[in-house]
């Protein structure tokens, strides 16, 4: 059950790292368990004999500096980028905020921003704050396929547009967005592009320079690294001002003493992701496809959102007609399965997901939807056990309201 599996020739190999023997975890877009190799790399820095401030001159500091720079190289390698282009941050939210507030500061809080209507709240709410402060924001909704269309973004651009933000993979629907085409068109107009790739990195190959955006964001805890470590890739020659000021860390682009253990864990997770990428993508897609293929028969009336669109290999967002998503989530939790009704950040609220509404999904359907996000530790047996529980719980809920 739900152990970290490392793929090898012929299929996944069980590394025996049990997350929770009683539960099957299917919420990897919210956060992933720590990979044993990331944990192993971190342990010396967690009271295991190594410590130091990377800015210190003595050898403790030098060792910490070396560890941080090695992590930077590992992250750069995953992105096919140069280490100097990588700025470490504490979260994806921080990196996304940093770009929006940098652009706004440079523009004197004037001018226009274009964001997609399905951006993560760390972009959506940052843009909303900038709108309160005087900038104008255009939100471009996706079509029913969960994909924002290039021509609609282009139509929203204005001579005073300061930034366009388009995520690479949506956290709820898993749909992939046309970042490269948007970036090409924006660059012809001199407009920089922010790409939130937090959900994509570690699940599909992401080549930051080739993607075309000027800023690319990733977060360790979405690909088996630790919480508290993320990165902002900034294309060489593109400006970014320090959003945290103080010391001269991160080449004055992000002050504060580096979180050495977390960054070492991020680096290790990036190295494993790079090594395992082809097997990961295949394994995740096989789980997702088995789930979606069996679903119509096991749970009549289940609708997979955006099934025909380009999507992440691990994400299924499904509406269960006539059933309240929150009730189903709670019953599944009691039955031993962890899923989500939407972005983790908005869980606990009974409002339907803004992303599903933006994709044209009705309020009722959005409220009856669950997100299932598979991980590298899941097995085909997990999928089958989940399908059985889902069939039982949906039928019971439907009976209760009939
Ligand atoms: C697409 C996307 N962007 C940004 C974030 C925020 O990342 P963090 O949790 O590191 O702040 C998330 C987290 O759910 C996300 O899914």
Tab-separated table of C-alpha atoms and ligand atoms in Angstrom:
chain	number	residue	atom	x	y	z
A	1	UNK	CA	0.000	0.000	0.000
A	2	UNK	CA	1.158	3.459	-0.879
A	3	UNK	CA	4.882	3.208	-0.485
A	4	UNK	CA	7.455	5.261	-2.266
A	5	UNK	CA	8.296	3.310	-5.365
A	6	UNK	CA	11.227	3.915	-7.562
A	7	UNK	CA	10.648	2.932	-11.121
A	8	UNK	CA	13.102	0.639	-12.806
A	9	UNK	CA	13.158	-1.402	-15.982
A	10	UNK	CA	9.943	-3.348	-16.253
A	11	UNK	CA	8.068	-1.413	-13.581
A	12	UNK	CA	8.214	0.201	-10.194
A	13	UNK	CA	10.414	-1.262	-7.485
A	14	UNK	CA	9.197	-1.062	-3.907
A	15	UNK	CA	11.647	0.825	-1.711
A	16	UNK	CA	9.606	-0.071	1.343
A	17	UNK	CA	9.054	3.474	2.585
A	18	UNK	CA	5.606	3.339	4.120
A	19	UNK	CA	3.789	6.639	4.453
A	20	UNK	CA	0.846	5.405	6.490
A	21	UNK	CA	-0.063	1.748	6.285
A	22	UNK	CA	-3.708	2.432	7.093
A	23	UNK	CA	-4.277	5.084	4.422
A	24	UNK	CA	-3.966	5.334	0.683
A	25	UNK	CA	-2.784	8.811	-0.174
A	26	UNK	CA	-4.185	10.215	-3.438
A	27	UNK	CA	-3.616	13.931	-2.858
A	28	UNK	CA	-0.148	14.477	-4.268
A	29	UNK	CA	-1.045	17.826	-5.858
A	30	UNK	CA	-1.538	19.156	-2.315
A	31	UNK	CA	1.821	17.875	-1.130
A	32	UNK	CA	3.956	14.779	-1.566
A	33	UNK	CA	5.695	12.617	1.031
A	34	UNK	CA	9.415	13.174	1.420
A	35	UNK	CA	11.490	10.929	-0.825
A	36	UNK	CA	13.884	8.712	1.149
A	37	UNK	CA	16.816	10.088	-0.856
A	38	UNK	CA	15.818	13.679	-0.001
A	39	UNK	CA	15.487	12.714	3.659
A	40	UNK	CA	18.863	10.985	3.597
A	41	UNK	CA	20.508	14.064	2.094
A	42	UNK	CA	18.895	16.319	4.709
A	43	UNK	CA	19.682	14.301	7.825
A	44	UNK	CA	23.271	15.523	8.321
A	45	UNK	CA	21.862	19.075	8.357
A	46	UNK	CA	19.182	18.215	10.905
A	47	UNK	CA	21.330	17.638	13.929
A	48	UNK	CA	23.331	14.956	12.162
A	49	UNK	CA	26.693	16.680	12.465
A	50	UNK	CA	26.560	19.359	9.771
A	51	UNK	CA	25.517	22.914	10.426
A	52	UNK	CA	26.589	26.346	9.361
A	53	UNK	CA	25.529	29.656	7.943
A	54	UNK	CA	26.479	29.748	4.256
A	55	UNK	CA	27.598	33.374	4.687
A	56	UNK	CA	30.134	32.497	7.408
A	57	UNK	CA	33.768	32.510	6.370
A	58	UNK	CA	34.937	29.569	8.497
A	59	UNK	CA	34.729	25.985	7.335
A	60	UNK	CA	31.264	25.376	8.822
A	61	UNK	CA	30.042	28.186	6.609
A	62	UNK	CA	31.989	26.923	3.627
A	63	UNK	CA	30.433	23.468	3.934
A	64	UNK	CA	26.950	24.978	4.136
A	65	UNK	CA	27.708	27.198	1.110
A	66	UNK	CA	28.892	24.179	-0.852
A	67	UNK	CA	25.720	22.260	0.047
A	68	UNK	CA	23.482	25.134	-1.057
A	69	UNK	CA	25.372	25.621	-4.319
A	70	UNK	CA	25.249	21.877	-5.040
A	71	UNK	CA	21.466	22.043	-4.562
A	72	UNK	CA	21.320	24.999	-6.947
A	73	UNK	CA	23.153	22.953	-9.567
A	74	UNK	CA	20.731	20.047	-9.101
A	75	UNK	CA	17.702	22.324	-9.510
A	76	UNK	CA	19.272	24.018	-12.538
A	77	UNK	CA	19.968	20.601	-14.099
A	78	UNK	CA	16.322	19.571	-13.681
A	79	UNK	CA	15.297	22.756	-15.517
A	80	UNK	CA	18.078	22.533	-18.112
A	81	UNK	CA	19.144	25.950	-16.831
A	82	UNK	CA	22.182	27.711	-15.401
A	83	UNK	CA	22.688	27.696	-11.622
A	84	UNK	CA	23.023	31.490	-11.503
A	85	UNK	CA	19.482	31.782	-12.851
A	86	UNK	CA	18.027	29.945	-9.837
A	87	UNK	CA	16.893	31.945	-6.793
A	88	UNK	CA	15.864	29.908	-3.784
A	89	UNK	CA	12.720	30.893	-1.903
A	90	UNK	CA	10.727	29.343	0.926
A	91	UNK	CA	7.635	28.559	-1.146
A	92	UNK	CA	6.011	28.727	-4.538
A	93	UNK	CA	3.740	31.390	-3.126
A	94	UNK	CA	6.723	33.552	-2.204
A	95	UNK	CA	8.246	33.193	-5.669
A	96	UNK	CA	4.980	34.040	-7.461
A	97	UNK	CA	4.394	37.031	-5.158
A	98	UNK	CA	7.977	38.188	-5.695
A	99	UNK	CA	7.521	38.451	-9.454
A	100	UNK	CA	4.174	40.245	-9.349
A	101	UNK	CA	5.300	42.730	-6.701
A	102	UNK	CA	8.609	43.323	-8.511
A	103	UNK	CA	6.782	44.154	-11.726
A	104	UNK	CA	4.323	46.388	-9.882
A	105	UNK	CA	7.083	48.234	-8.051
A	106	UNK	CA	8.957	48.880	-11.303
A	107	UNK	CA	5.763	50.198	-12.870
A	108	UNK	CA	4.979	52.475	-9.922
A	109	UNK	CA	1.783	50.464	-9.298
A	110	UNK	CA	0.454	51.638	-12.680
A	111	UNK	CA	-0.375	49.798	-15.868
A	112	UNK	CA	-1.942	46.479	-16.638
A	113	UNK	CA	-1.504	42.791	-15.830
A	114	UNK	CA	-2.915	39.789	-17.683
A	115	UNK	CA	-3.384	36.571	-15.738
A	116	UNK	CA	-5.256	33.424	-16.597
A	117	UNK	CA	-8.519	32.830	-14.769
A	118	UNK	CA	-7.185	29.565	-13.329
A	119	UNK	CA	-4.000	30.796	-11.667
A	120	UNK	CA	-3.179	29.639	-8.141
A	121	UNK	CA	-4.264	32.069	-5.392
A	122	UNK	CA	-0.613	33.107	-4.928
A	123	UNK	CA	-0.949	34.871	-8.292
A	124	UNK	CA	-4.686	35.539	-8.301
A	125	UNK	CA	-4.715	37.218	-4.881
A	126	UNK	CA	-1.446	39.085	-5.474
A	127	UNK	CA	-2.983	40.516	-8.662
A	128	UNK	CA	-6.173	41.385	-6.757
A	129	UNK	CA	-4.114	43.338	-4.232
A	130	UNK	CA	-2.318	45.176	-7.022
A	131	UNK	CA	-5.707	46.014	-8.546
A	132	UNK	CA	-6.693	47.608	-5.223
A	133	UNK	CA	-3.474	49.588	-5.350
A	134	UNK	CA	-4.134	51.030	-8.802
A	135	UNK	CA	-3.114	48.501	-11.444
A	136	UNK	CA	-5.605	47.079	-13.892
A	137	UNK	CA	-5.919	43.310	-14.164
A	138	UNK	CA	-7.482	41.269	-16.954
A	139	UNK	CA	-8.308	37.648	-16.109
A	140	UNK	CA	-8.586	35.360	-19.105
A	141	UNK	CA	-10.765	32.302	-18.502
A	142	UNK	CA	-10.059	28.950	-20.076
A	143	UNK	CA	-12.557	27.384	-22.432
A	144	UNK	CA	-14.534	24.309	-21.456
A	145	UNK	CA	-11.468	22.167	-22.130
A	146	UNK	CA	-9.686	23.755	-19.156
A	147	UNK	CA	-7.109	25.364	-21.425
A	148	UNK	CA	-6.599	29.106	-21.799
A	149	UNK	CA	-6.478	29.900	-25.485
A	150	UNK	CA	-3.579	31.863	-26.862
A	151	UNK	CA	-5.637	34.225	-28.992
A	152	UNK	CA	-7.714	35.209	-25.966
A	153	UNK	CA	-4.603	36.090	-23.984
A	154	UNK	CA	-3.262	38.041	-26.941
A	155	UNK	CA	-6.519	39.934	-27.289
A	156	UNK	CA	-6.171	41.007	-23.649
A	157	UNK	CA	-2.672	42.477	-24.060
A	158	UNK	CA	-2.369	46.271	-24.114
A	159	UNK	CA	0.479	48.695	-24.749
A	160	UNK	CA	0.722	49.230	-20.971
A	161	UNK	CA	0.660	45.506	-20.044
A	162	UNK	CA	3.545	44.911	-17.614
A	163	UNK	CA	3.302	41.137	-17.186
A	164	UNK	CA	1.377	38.107	-18.386
A	165	UNK	CA	1.043	35.141	-16.004
A	166	UNK	CA	0.121	31.683	-17.245
A	167	UNK	CA	0.679	28.500	-15.254
A	168	UNK	CA	2.130	25.430	-16.938
A	169	UNK	CA	-0.196	22.875	-15.315
A	170	UNK	CA	-3.352	23.607	-13.411
A	171	UNK	CA	-3.361	22.283	-9.868
A	172	UNK	CA	-7.011	21.188	-9.876
A	173	UNK	CA	-7.762	20.045	-13.409
A	174	UNK	CA	-4.213	19.093	-14.363
A	175	UNK	CA	-4.664	20.778	-17.744
A	176	UNK	CA	-1.489	21.958	-19.487
A	177	UNK	CA	-1.423	25.524	-20.753
A	178	UNK	CA	0.145	26.918	-23.962
A	179	UNK	CA	2.927	28.821	-22.223
A	180	UNK	CA	5.432	28.818	-25.075
A	181	UNK	CA	3.012	30.251	-27.632
A	182	UNK	CA	1.893	32.926	-25.171
A	183	UNK	CA	5.498	33.783	-24.265
A	184	UNK	CA	6.475	34.120	-27.936
A	185	UNK	CA	3.629	36.517	-28.615
A	186	UNK	CA	4.252	38.504	-25.423
A	187	UNK	CA	7.942	38.873	-26.202
A	188	UNK	CA	7.128	40.338	-29.606
A	189	UNK	CA	5.394	43.077	-27.621
A	190	UNK	CA	8.146	43.341	-24.989
A	191	UNK	CA	5.958	41.900	-22.219
A	192	UNK	CA	7.582	39.562	-19.676
A	193	UNK	CA	5.886	36.269	-18.790
A	194	UNK	CA	5.587	34.488	-15.442
A	195	UNK	CA	5.003	30.748	-15.569
A	196	UNK	CA	3.959	29.014	-12.356
A	197	UNK	CA	5.260	25.508	-12.991
A	198	UNK	CA	4.769	24.312	-9.401
A	199	UNK	CA	2.489	21.422	-10.410
A	200	UNK	CA	4.439	20.471	-13.519
A	201	UNK	CA	8.019	20.220	-12.265
A	202	UNK	CA	8.818	16.680	-11.186
A	203	UNK	CA	5.824	15.202	-13.031
A	204	UNK	CA	6.684	16.113	-16.616
A	205	UNK	CA	9.935	17.393	-18.154
A	206	UNK	CA	10.243	21.171	-17.829
A	207	UNK	CA	12.984	22.916	-19.791
A	208	UNK	CA	12.859	26.437	-18.403
A	209	UNK	CA	14.812	28.234	-21.169
A	210	UNK	CA	12.841	26.442	-23.908
A	211	UNK	CA	9.509	27.115	-22.225
A	212	UNK	CA	9.906	30.753	-23.250
A	213	UNK	CA	8.751	32.401	-20.025
A	214	UNK	CA	11.004	34.852	-18.202
A	215	UNK	CA	10.194	33.616	-14.714
A	216	UNK	CA	9.472	29.972	-13.826
A	217	UNK	CA	8.437	28.834	-10.356
A	218	UNK	CA	8.748	25.388	-8.740
A	219	UNK	CA	8.204	24.023	-5.234
A	220	UNK	CA	9.995	21.100	-3.578
A	221	UNK	CA	7.017	19.721	-1.677
A	222	UNK	CA	5.152	18.934	-4.889
A	223	UNK	CA	7.856	16.525	-6.044
A	224	UNK	CA	8.924	14.587	-2.959
A	225	UNK	CA	11.151	17.304	-1.519
A	226	UNK	CA	10.575	19.026	1.822
A	227	UNK	CA	8.225	21.846	2.719
A	228	UNK	CA	9.883	25.246	2.982
A	229	UNK	CA	12.004	25.103	-0.171
A	230	UNK	CA	11.162	26.398	-3.636
A	231	UNK	CA	12.842	28.192	-6.497
A	232	UNK	CA	12.316	31.036	-8.901
A	233	UNK	CA	14.134	30.661	-12.192
A	234	UNK	CA	14.836	34.020	-13.828
A	235	UNK	CA	16.060	34.078	-17.412
A	236	UNK	CA	19.557	35.600	-17.704
A	237	UNK	CA	19.305	39.318	-18.346
A	238	UNK	CA	15.770	39.628	-16.963
A	239	UNK	CA	15.430	41.916	-13.989
A	240	UNK	CA	14.180	40.879	-10.566
A	241	UNK	CA	14.515	43.063	-7.506
A	242	UNK	CA	14.941	41.696	-4.018
A	243	UNK	CA	11.564	41.209	-2.409
A	244	UNK	CA	13.147	40.459	0.974
A	245	UNK	CA	15.822	43.002	1.800
A	246	UNK	CA	18.554	42.673	4.364
A	247	UNK	CA	21.609	40.517	3.777
A	248	UNK	CA	23.161	39.907	0.388
A	249	UNK	CA	22.046	36.266	0.025
A	250	UNK	CA	20.926	34.967	-3.364
A	251	UNK	CA	23.004	37.704	-5.028
A	252	UNK	CA	20.888	40.366	-3.315
A	253	UNK	CA	17.749	38.975	-4.895
A	254	UNK	CA	16.359	37.362	-1.722
A	255	UNK	CA	17.726	38.273	1.686
A	256	UNK	CA	17.658	35.909	4.691
A	257	UNK	CA	19.841	33.065	5.853
A	258	UNK	CA	19.390	30.065	3.584
A	259	UNK	CA	17.342	27.110	4.886
A	260	UNK	CA	20.203	24.716	4.292
A	261	UNK	CA	18.478	21.387	5.163
A	262	UNK	CA	15.409	22.194	3.079
A	263	UNK	CA	17.476	23.355	0.110
A	264	UNK	CA	19.623	20.233	0.284
A	265	UNK	CA	16.382	18.206	0.254
A	266	UNK	CA	15.106	20.210	-2.717
A	267	UNK	CA	18.340	19.526	-4.594
A	268	UNK	CA	18.166	15.799	-3.882
A	269	UNK	CA	14.497	15.644	-4.917
A	270	UNK	CA	15.373	17.467	-8.144
A	271	UNK	CA	18.184	15.010	-8.877
A	272	UNK	CA	15.895	12.007	-8.318
A	273	UNK	CA	13.142	13.569	-10.424
A	274	UNK	CA	15.572	14.146	-13.275
A	275	UNK	CA	16.834	10.586	-13.115
A	276	UNK	CA	13.399	8.991	-12.881
A	277	UNK	CA	11.378	11.307	-15.105
A	278	UNK	CA	10.585	8.886	-17.960
A	279	UNK	CA	9.480	6.070	-15.621
A	280	UNK	CA	7.546	8.478	-13.403
A	281	UNK	CA	5.512	9.871	-16.237
A	282	UNK	CA	4.659	6.386	-17.502
A	283	UNK	CA	3.796	5.037	-14.037
A	284	UNK	CA	1.585	8.014	-13.136
A	285	UNK	CA	-0.257	7.913	-16.452
A	286	UNK	CA	-0.846	4.160	-16.084
A	287	UNK	CA	-2.466	4.707	-12.656
A	288	UNK	CA	-4.586	7.600	-13.892
A	289	UNK	CA	-5.654	5.748	-17.043
A	290	UNK	CA	-6.631	2.606	-15.143
A	291	UNK	CA	-8.704	4.731	-12.786
A	292	UNK	CA	-10.441	6.687	-15.538
A	293	UNK	CA	-11.051	3.604	-17.704
A	294	UNK	CA	-12.787	1.698	-14.897
A	295	UNK	CA	-14.698	4.670	-13.498
A	296	UNK	CA	-17.801	4.753	-15.768
A	297	UNK	CA	-18.633	1.144	-14.987
A	298	UNK	CA	-17.852	1.316	-11.260
A	299	UNK	CA	-19.508	4.681	-10.631
A	300	UNK	CA	-22.245	5.444	-13.156
A	301	UNK	CA	-22.699	9.157	-13.786
A	302	UNK	CA	-19.101	10.097	-12.954
A	303	UNK	CA	-17.736	12.743	-15.311
A	304	UNK	CA	-13.985	13.283	-15.707
A	305	UNK	CA	-13.394	16.979	-16.330
A	306	UNK	CA	-11.247	17.943	-19.337
A	307	UNK	CA	-10.433	14.311	-20.091
A	308	UNK	CA	-9.596	15.043	-23.715
A	309	UNK	CA	-7.240	17.944	-22.963
A	310	UNK	CA	-3.475	17.777	-22.584
A	311	UNK	CA	-3.090	17.056	-18.875
A	312	UNK	CA	-0.594	16.127	-16.184
A	313	UNK	CA	-0.208	12.359	-16.059
A	314	UNK	CA	-1.301	12.104	-12.405
A	315	UNK	CA	-4.438	14.235	-12.047
A	316	UNK	CA	-8.112	13.307	-12.423
A	317	UNK	CA	-10.848	15.740	-11.498
A	318	UNK	CA	-14.214	14.020	-11.413
A	319	UNK	CA	-17.809	15.138	-10.822
A	320	UNK	CA	-20.094	12.638	-9.080
A	321	UNK	CA	-23.585	13.727	-10.021
A	322	UNK	CA	-26.024	14.068	-7.159
A	323	UNK	CA	-23.308	13.825	-4.502
A	324	UNK	CA	-21.741	16.573	-2.383
A	325	UNK	CA	-17.959	16.499	-2.892
A	326	UNK	CA	-17.183	17.437	0.740
A	327	UNK	CA	-19.364	14.609	2.101
A	328	UNK	CA	-17.753	12.138	-0.247
A	329	UNK	CA	-14.278	13.333	0.749
A	330	UNK	CA	-15.062	12.808	4.444
A	331	UNK	CA	-16.504	9.335	3.863
A	332	UNK	CA	-13.464	8.383	1.794
A	333	UNK	CA	-11.171	9.698	4.517
A	334	UNK	CA	-12.938	7.505	7.077
A	335	UNK	CA	-12.602	4.602	4.650
A	336	UNK	CA	-8.831	5.200	4.379
A	337	UNK	CA	-8.394	7.303	1.225
A	338	UNK	CA	-7.050	10.871	1.065
A	339	UNK	CA	-8.321	12.992	-1.845
A	340	UNK	CA	-9.274	16.645	-2.277
A	341	UNK	CA	-12.264	18.680	-3.365
A	342	UNK	CA	-10.055	21.334	-4.926
A	343	UNK	CA	-6.919	23.262	-4.148
A	344	UNK	CA	-5.695	22.356	-0.664
A	345	UNK	CA	-5.451	26.051	0.131
A	346	UNK	CA	-9.204	26.497	-0.284
A	347	UNK	CA	-10.272	23.306	1.470
A	348	UNK	CA	-12.611	23.850	4.362
A	349	UNK	CA	-14.617	26.370	2.365
A	350	UNK	CA	-17.934	25.231	0.922
A	351	UNK	CA	-17.660	27.613	-1.999
A	352	UNK	CA	-17.128	25.806	-5.307
A	353	UNK	CA	-13.654	25.886	-6.778
A	354	UNK	CA	-13.008	29.118	-8.684
A	355	UNK	CA	-10.946	27.153	-11.168
A	356	UNK	CA	-13.768	24.763	-12.034
A	357	UNK	CA	-16.208	27.669	-12.357
A	358	UNK	CA	-13.730	29.539	-14.579
A	359	UNK	CA	-13.595	26.454	-16.816
A	360	UNK	CA	-17.346	26.741	-17.324
A	361	UNK	CA	-18.299	23.899	-14.975
A	362	UNK	CA	-21.654	24.554	-13.272
A	363	UNK	CA	-21.808	25.365	-9.563
A	364	UNK	CA	-23.585	22.090	-8.767
A	365	UNK	CA	-21.134	20.029	-10.766
A	366	UNK	CA	-18.171	21.853	-9.214
A	367	UNK	CA	-19.559	21.162	-5.725
A	368	UNK	CA	-19.842	17.467	-6.583
A	369	UNK	CA	-16.235	17.184	-7.812
A	370	UNK	CA	-13.193	15.500	-6.327
A	371	UNK	CA	-9.556	15.793	-7.321
A	372	UNK	CA	-7.579	12.572	-7.313
A	373	UNK	CA	-3.835	13.090	-7.705
A	374	UNK	CA	-1.686	9.978	-7.911
A	375	UNK	CA	1.934	9.749	-6.817
A	376	UNK	CA	4.961	7.611	-7.530
A	377	UNK	CA	4.262	5.534	-4.417
A	378	UNK	CA	0.792	4.453	-5.552
A	379	UNK	CA	0.189	1.038	-7.074
A	380	UNK	CA	-2.435	-0.478	-9.343
A	381	UNK	CA	-3.799	-2.224	-6.233
A	382	UNK	CA	-4.303	1.234	-4.658
A	383	UNK	CA	-6.332	2.271	-7.706
A	384	UNK	CA	-8.492	-0.835	-7.501
A	385	UNK	CA	-9.072	-0.441	-3.759
A	386	UNK	CA	-9.977	3.193	-4.306
A	387	UNK	CA	-12.433	2.366	-7.096
A	388	UNK	CA	-14.165	-0.162	-4.850
A	389	UNK	CA	-14.450	2.358	-1.990
A	390	UNK	CA	-15.623	5.088	-4.353
A	391	UNK	CA	-18.344	2.867	-5.844
A	392	UNK	CA	-19.573	1.951	-2.354
A	393	UNK	CA	-19.481	5.476	-0.879
A	394	UNK	CA	-21.078	7.200	-3.883
A	395	UNK	CA	-23.866	4.599	-3.966
A	396	UNK	CA	-24.496	5.083	-0.237
A	397	UNK	CA	-24.582	8.852	-0.526
A	398	UNK	CA	-26.963	8.643	-3.468
A	399	UNK	CA	-29.197	6.256	-1.553
A	400	UNK	CA	-29.234	8.610	1.425
A	401	UNK	CA	-30.554	11.515	-0.671
A	402	UNK	CA	-32.925	9.446	-2.844
B	1	LIG	C1	0.024	25.767	-9.125
B	1	LIG	C2	0.522	26.142	-7.771
B	1	LIG	N1	1.215	27.276	-7.620
B	1	LIG	C3	1.681	27.667	-6.441
B	1	LIG	C4	1.457	26.923	-5.307
B	1	LIG	C5	1.947	27.421	-3.994
B	1	LIG	O1	3.085	26.723	-3.606
B	1	LIG	P1	3.519	26.707	-2.053
B	1	LIG	O2	2.623	25.722	-1.384
B	1	LIG	O3	4.945	26.249	-2.132
B	1	LIG	O4	3.386	28.072	-1.533
B	1	LIG	C6	0.721	25.726	-5.408
B	1	LIG	C7	0.431	24.916	-4.206
B	1	LIG	O5	-0.592	24.256	-4.125
B	1	LIG	C8	0.241	25.330	-6.676
B	1	LIG	O6	-0.458	24.206	-6.833
